PDB file of C-alpha atoms in Angstrom:
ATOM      1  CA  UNK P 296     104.436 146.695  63.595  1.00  0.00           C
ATOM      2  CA  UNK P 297     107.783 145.335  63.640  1.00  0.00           C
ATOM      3  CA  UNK P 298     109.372 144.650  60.536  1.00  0.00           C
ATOM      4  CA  UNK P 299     109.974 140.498  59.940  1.00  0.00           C
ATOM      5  CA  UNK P 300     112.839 141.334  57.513  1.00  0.00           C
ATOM      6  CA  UNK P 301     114.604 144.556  59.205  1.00  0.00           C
ATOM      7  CA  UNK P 302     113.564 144.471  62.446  1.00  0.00           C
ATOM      8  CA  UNK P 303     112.424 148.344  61.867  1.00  0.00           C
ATOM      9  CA  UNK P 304     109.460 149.450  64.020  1.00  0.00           C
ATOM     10  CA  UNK P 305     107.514 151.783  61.126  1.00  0.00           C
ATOM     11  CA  UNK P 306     105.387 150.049  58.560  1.00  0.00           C
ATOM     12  CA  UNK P 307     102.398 151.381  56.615  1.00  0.00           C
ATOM     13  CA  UNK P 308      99.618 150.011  55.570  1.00  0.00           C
ATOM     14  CA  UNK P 309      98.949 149.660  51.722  1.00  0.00           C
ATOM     15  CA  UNK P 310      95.720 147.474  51.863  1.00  0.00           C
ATOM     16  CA  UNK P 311      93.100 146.474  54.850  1.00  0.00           C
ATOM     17  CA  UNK P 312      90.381 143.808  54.072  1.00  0.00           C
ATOM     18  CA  UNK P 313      88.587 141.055  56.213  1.00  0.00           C
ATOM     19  CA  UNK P 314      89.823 137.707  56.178  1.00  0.00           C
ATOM     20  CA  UNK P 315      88.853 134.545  58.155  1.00  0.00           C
ATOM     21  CA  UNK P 316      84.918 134.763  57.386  1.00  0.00           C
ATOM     22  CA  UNK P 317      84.799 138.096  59.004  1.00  0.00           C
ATOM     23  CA  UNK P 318      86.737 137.015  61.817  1.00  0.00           C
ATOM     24  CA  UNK P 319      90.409 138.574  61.007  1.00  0.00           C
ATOM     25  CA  UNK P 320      91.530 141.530  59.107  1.00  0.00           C
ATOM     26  CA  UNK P 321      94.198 141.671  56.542  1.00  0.00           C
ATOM     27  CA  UNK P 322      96.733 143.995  56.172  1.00  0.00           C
ATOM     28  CA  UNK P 323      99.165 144.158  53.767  1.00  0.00           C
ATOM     29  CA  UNK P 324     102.282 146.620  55.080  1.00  0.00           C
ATOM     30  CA  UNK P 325     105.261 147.815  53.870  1.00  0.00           C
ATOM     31  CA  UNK P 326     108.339 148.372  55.987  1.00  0.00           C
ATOM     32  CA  UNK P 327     109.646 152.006  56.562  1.00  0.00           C
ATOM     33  CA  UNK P 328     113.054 151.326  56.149  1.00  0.00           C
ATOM     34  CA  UNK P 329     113.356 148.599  53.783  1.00  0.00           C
ATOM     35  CA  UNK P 330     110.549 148.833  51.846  1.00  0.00           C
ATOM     36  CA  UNK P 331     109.892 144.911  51.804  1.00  0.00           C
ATOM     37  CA  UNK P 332     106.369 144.053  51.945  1.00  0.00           C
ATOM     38  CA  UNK P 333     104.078 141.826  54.633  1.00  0.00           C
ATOM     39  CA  UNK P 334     101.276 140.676  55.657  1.00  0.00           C
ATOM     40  CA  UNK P 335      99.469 140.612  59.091  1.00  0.00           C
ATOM     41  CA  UNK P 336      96.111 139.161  60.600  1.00  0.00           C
ATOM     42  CA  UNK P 337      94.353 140.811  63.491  1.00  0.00           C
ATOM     43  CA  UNK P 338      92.458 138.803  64.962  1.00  0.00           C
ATOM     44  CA  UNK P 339      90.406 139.159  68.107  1.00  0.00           C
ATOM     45  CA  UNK P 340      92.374 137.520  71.736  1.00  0.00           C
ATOM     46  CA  UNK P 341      90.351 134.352  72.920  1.00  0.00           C
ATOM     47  CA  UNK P 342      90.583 132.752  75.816  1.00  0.00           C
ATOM     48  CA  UNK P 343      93.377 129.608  75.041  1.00  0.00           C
ATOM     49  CA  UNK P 344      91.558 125.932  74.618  1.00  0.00           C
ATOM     50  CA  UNK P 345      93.348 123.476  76.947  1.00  0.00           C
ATOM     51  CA  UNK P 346      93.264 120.100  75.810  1.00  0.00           C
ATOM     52  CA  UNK P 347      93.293 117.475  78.285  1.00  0.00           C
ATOM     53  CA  UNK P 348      95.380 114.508  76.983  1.00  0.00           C
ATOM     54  CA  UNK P 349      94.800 111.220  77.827  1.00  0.00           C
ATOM     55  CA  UNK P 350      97.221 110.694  79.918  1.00  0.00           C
ATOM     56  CA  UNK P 351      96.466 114.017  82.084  1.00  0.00           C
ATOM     57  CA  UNK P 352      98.834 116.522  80.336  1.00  0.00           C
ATOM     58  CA  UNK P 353      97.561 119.405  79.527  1.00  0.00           C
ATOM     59  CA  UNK P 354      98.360 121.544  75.844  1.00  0.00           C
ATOM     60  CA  UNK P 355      96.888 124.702  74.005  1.00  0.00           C
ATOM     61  CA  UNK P 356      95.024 123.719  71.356  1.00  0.00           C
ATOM     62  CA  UNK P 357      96.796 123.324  67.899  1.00  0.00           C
ATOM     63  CA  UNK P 358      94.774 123.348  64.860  1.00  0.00           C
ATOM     64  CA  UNK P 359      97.471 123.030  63.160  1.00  0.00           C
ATOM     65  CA  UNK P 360      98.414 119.616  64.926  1.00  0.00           C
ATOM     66  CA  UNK P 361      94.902 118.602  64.150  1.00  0.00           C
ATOM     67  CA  UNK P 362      94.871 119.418  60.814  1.00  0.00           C
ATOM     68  CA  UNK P 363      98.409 117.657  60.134  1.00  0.00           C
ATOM     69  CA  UNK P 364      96.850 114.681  61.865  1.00  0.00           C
ATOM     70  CA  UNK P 365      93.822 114.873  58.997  1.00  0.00           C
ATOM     71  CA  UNK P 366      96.337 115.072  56.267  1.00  0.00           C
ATOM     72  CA  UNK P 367      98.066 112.418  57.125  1.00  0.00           C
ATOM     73  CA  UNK P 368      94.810 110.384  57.899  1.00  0.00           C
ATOM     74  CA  UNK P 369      93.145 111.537  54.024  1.00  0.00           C
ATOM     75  CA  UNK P 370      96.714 111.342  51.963  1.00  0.00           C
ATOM     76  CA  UNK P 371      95.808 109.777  48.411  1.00  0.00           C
ATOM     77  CA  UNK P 372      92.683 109.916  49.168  1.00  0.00           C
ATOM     78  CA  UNK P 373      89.579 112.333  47.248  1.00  0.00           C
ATOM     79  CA  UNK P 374      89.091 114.637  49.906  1.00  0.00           C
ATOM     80  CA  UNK P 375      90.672 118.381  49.361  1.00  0.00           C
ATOM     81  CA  UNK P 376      92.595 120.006  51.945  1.00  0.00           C
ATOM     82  CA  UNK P 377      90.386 123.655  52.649  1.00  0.00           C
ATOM     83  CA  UNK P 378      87.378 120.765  53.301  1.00  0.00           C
ATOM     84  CA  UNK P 379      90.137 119.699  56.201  1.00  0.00           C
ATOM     85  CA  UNK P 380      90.606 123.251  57.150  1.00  0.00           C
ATOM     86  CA  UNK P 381      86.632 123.927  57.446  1.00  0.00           C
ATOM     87  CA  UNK P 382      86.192 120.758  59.748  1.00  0.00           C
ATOM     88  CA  UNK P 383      89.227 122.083  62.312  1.00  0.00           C
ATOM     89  CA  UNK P 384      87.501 125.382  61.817  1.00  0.00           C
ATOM     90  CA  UNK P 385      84.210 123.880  62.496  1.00  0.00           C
ATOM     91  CA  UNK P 386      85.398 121.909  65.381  1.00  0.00           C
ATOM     92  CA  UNK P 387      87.324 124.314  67.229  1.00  0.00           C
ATOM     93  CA  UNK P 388      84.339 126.796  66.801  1.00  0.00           C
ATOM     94  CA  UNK P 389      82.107 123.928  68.736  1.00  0.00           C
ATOM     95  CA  UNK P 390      84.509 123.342  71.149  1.00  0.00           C
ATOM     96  CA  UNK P 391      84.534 127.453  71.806  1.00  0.00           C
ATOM     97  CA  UNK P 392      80.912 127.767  72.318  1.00  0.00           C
ATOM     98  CA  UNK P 393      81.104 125.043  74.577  1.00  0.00           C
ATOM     99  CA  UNK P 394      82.261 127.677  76.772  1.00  0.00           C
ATOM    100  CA  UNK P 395      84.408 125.643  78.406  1.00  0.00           C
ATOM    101  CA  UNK P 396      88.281 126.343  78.867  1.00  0.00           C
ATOM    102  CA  UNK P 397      89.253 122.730  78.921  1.00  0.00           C
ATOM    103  CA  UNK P 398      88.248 119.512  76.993  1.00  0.00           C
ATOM    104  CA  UNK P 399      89.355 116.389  76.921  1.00  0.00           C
ATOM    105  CA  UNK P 400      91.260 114.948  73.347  1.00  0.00           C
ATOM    106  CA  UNK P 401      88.667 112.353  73.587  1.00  0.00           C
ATOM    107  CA  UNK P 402      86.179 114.224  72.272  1.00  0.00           C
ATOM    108  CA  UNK P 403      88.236 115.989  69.828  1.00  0.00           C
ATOM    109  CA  UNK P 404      89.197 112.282  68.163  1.00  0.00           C
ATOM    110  CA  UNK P 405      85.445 110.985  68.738  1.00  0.00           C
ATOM    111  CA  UNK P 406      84.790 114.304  66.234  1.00  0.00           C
ATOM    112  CA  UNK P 407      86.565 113.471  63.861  1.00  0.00           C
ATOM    113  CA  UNK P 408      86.018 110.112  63.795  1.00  0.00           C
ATOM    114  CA  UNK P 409      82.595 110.390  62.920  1.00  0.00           C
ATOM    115  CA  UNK P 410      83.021 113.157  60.211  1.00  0.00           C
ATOM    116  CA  UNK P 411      85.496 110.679  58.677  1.00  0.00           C
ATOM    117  CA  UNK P 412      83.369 107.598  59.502  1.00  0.00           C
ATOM    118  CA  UNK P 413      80.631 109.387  57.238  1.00  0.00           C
ATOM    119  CA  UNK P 414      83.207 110.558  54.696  1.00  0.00           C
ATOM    120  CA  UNK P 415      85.850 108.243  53.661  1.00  0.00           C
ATOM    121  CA  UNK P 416      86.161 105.108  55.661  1.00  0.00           C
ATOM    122  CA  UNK P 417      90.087 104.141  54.450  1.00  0.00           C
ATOM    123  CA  UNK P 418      90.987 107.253  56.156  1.00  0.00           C
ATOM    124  CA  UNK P 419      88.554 106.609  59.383  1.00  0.00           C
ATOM    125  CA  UNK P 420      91.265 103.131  59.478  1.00  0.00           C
ATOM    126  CA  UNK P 421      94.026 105.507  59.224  1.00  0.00           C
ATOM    127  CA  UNK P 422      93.357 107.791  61.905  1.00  0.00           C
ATOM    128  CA  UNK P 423      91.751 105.524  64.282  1.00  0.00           C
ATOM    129  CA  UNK P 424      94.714 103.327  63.986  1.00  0.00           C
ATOM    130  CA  UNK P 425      96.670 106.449  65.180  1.00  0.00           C
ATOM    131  CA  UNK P 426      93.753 107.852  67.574  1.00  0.00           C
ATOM    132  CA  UNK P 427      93.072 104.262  68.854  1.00  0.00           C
ATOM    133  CA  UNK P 428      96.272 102.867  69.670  1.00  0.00           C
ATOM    134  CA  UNK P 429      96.243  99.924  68.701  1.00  0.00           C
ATOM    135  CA  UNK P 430      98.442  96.828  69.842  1.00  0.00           C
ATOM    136  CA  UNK P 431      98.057  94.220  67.915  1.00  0.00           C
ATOM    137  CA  UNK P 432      96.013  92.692  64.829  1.00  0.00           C
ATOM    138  CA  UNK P 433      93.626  91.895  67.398  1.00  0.00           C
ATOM    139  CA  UNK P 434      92.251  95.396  68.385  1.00  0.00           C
ATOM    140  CA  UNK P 435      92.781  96.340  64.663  1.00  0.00           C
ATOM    141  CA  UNK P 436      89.745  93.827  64.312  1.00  0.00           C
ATOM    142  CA  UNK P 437      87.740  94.885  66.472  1.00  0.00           C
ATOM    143  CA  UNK P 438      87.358  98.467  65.262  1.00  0.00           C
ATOM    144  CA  UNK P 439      86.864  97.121  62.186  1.00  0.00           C
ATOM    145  CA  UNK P 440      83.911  95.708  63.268  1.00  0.00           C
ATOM    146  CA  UNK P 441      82.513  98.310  65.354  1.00  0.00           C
ATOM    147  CA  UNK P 442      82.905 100.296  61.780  1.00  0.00           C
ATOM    148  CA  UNK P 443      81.054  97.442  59.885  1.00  0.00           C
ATOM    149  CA  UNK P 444      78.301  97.040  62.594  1.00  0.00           C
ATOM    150  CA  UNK P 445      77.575 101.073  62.634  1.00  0.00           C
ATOM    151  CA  UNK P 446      77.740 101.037  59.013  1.00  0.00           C
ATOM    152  CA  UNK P 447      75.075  98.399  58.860  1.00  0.00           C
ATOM    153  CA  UNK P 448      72.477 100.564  60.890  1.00  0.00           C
TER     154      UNK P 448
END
């Protein structure tokens, strides 16, 4: 493993353990040469997720992106961040035994949406007025209503 600090190709490893839920292992190394210390994850290679966009484009799938999006969507707000990082988890883990190589961003918003729907609705506003699009005041309405009429059932 190539040293991030040196560039050296001979590390050891001080410390293994499984990270990720069983999914990744840890492994704490030291560098050969300069005796800085790291850490890597293997994990095991998946297939990459293609999202669909809405417009046609097609990207690898970002947690990251996704989980940016939440934190924007939940700032202030009484929901902690590793509860953000099990939904994406959660999500992307459906959207893997989907078995399908592609899906559309759609269904990816429509997710989250209705976790947040359920959990805090002044961040279900915030995203969907990202998600959504909206152009005006007008549409703003509207899926404010949708939210009240579903909230009503």
């Amino acid at each position: 493993m190539r040293c991030p600090f040196c560039g050296y190709l001979e590390s050891r490893v001080l410390d293994s353990r499984s990270a990720d839920d069983g999914h990744a292992i840890r492994r704490r190394r030291e560098c050969g040469q300069c005796n800085k210390r790291f850490t890597t994850y293997e994990r095991v290679d998946e297939l990459p997720l293609v999202v669909v966009k809405k417009d046609g484009r097609r990207q690898v799938f970002d947690r990251s992106k996704l989980l940016s999006g939440l934190i924007k969507a939940c700032e202030k707000r009484p929901i902690p961040v590793d509860t953000l990082e099990k939904l994406v988890k959660q999500i992307e883990k459906d959207l893997r035994n989907t078995m399908e190589n592609e899906v559309s961003s759609i269904a990816i918003g429509e997710k989250v949406m209705d976790w947040l729907r359920q959990k805090d609705e002044v961040a279900y506003v915030r995203f969907a007025s990202v998600y959504r699009e909206f152009q005006d005041v007008y549409s703003f309405m509207q899926e404010l209503e949708r939210f009240l009429k579903k909230d009503k059932k």
